[in-house]
Coordinates of C-alpha atoms in Angstrom, one line a residue:
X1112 CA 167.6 56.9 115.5
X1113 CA 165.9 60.4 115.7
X1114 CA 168.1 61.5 112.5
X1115 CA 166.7 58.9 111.1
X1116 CA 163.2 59.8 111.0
X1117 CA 164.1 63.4 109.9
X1118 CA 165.8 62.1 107.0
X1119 CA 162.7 59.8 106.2
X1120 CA 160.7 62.4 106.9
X1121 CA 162.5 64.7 104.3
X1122 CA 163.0 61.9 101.7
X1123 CA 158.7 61.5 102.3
X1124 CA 158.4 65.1 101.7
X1125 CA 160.6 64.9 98.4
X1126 CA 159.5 62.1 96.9
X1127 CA 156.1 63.8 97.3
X1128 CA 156.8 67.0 95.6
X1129 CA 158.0 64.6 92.9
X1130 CA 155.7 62.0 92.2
X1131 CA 152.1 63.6 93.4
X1132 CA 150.1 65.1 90.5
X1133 CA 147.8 67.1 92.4
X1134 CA 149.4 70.7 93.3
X1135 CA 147.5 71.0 97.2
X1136 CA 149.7 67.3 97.9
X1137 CA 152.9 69.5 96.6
X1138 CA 152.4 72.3 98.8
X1139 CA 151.8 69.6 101.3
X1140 CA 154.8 67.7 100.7
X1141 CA 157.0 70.7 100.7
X1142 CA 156.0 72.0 104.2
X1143 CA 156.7 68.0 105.5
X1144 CA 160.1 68.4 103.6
X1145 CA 160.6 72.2 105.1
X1146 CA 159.3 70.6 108.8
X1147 CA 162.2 67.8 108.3
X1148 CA 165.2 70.5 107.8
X1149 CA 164.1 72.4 110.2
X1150 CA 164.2 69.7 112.9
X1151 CA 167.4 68.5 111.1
X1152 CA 169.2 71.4 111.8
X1153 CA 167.7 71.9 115.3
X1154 CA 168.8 68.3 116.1
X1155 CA 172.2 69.4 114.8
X1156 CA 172.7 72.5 116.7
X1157 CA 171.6 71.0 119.9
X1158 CA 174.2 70.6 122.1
X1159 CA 174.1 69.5 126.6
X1160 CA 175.3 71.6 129.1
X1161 CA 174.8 75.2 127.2
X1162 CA 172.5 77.4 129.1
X1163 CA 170.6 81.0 127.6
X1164 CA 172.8 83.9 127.2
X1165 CA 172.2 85.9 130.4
X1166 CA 174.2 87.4 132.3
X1167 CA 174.3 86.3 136.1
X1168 CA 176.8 85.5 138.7
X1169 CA 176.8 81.8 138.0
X1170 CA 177.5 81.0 134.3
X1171 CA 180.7 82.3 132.7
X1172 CA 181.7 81.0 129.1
X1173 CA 179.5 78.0 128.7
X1174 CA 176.4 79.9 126.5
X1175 CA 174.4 78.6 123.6
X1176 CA 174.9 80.2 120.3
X1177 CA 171.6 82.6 119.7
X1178 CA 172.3 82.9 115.7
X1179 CA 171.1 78.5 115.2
X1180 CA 168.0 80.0 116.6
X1181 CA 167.6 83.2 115.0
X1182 CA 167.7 81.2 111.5
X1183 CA 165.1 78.8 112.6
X1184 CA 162.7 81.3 113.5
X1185 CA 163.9 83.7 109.9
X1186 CA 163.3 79.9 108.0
X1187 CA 160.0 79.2 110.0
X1188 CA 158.3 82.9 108.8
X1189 CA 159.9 82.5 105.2
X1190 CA 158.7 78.8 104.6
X1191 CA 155.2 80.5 105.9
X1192 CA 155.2 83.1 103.9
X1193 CA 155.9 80.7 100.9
X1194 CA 153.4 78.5 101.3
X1195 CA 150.8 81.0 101.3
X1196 CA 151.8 82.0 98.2
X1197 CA 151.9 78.8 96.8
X1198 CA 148.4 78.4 97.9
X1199 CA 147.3 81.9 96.5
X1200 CA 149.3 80.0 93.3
X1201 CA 147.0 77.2 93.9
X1202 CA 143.6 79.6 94.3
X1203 CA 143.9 81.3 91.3
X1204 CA 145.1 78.7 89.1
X1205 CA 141.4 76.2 90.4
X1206 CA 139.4 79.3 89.5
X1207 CA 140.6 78.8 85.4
X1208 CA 140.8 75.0 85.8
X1209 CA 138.5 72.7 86.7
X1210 CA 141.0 70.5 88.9
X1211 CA 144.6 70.9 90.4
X1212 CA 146.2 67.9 88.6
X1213 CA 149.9 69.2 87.0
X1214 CA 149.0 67.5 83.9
X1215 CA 145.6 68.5 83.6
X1216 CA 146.5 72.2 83.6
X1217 CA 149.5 71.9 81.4
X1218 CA 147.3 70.2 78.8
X1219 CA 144.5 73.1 79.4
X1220 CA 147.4 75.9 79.4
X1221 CA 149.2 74.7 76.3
X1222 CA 149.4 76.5 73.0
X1223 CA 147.7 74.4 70.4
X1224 CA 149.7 72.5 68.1
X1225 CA 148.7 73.4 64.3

């Protein structure tokens, strides 16, 4: 049931990036899409009965892997850094137009047909 939801929430966050015109609901939609594949694969590297890697006298061989969680965080900063650069994208480009809207920018950015 919870994969579900992640799925629906990273079919939400695709459809978005697809069919919204205005570029903020795209940078939206991709972070919702980002949020579900990162919960995706958290849900998938999740396993019972795995304790932290530290050493101590009463866990031997059942430790959780450390790399599933080192790519989270590394996809977490990156999808971050990302989106403030789409928004920096965003900035400049509403200082030249007078709205976000992809088509309304195209059409303003064009070359002029002769």
């Amino acid at each position: 049931m919870l994969e579900a939801f992640i799925f629906a929430t990273i079919l939400f966050g695709f459809f978005g990036i697809i069919f919204k015109e205005n570029l903020m609901m795209k940078i939206i939609a991709m972070d919702v899409m980002s949020t579900g594949v990162i919960a995706y694969y958290v849900i998938v590297s999740s396993r019972n009965g795995l304790v932290t890697p530290i050493l101590n006298d009463t866990t031997k061989n059942n430790y959780a892997d450390p790399v599933p969680q080192a790519v989270i965080l590394t996809a977490i900063v990156i999808g971050f850094s990302i989106q403030a650069l789409m928004l920096v994208g965003a900035m400049k480009l509403a200082q030249n137009n007078p709205t976000l809207e992809t088509k309304e920018i195209e059409k303003n950015n064009s070359p002029a047909k002769n």
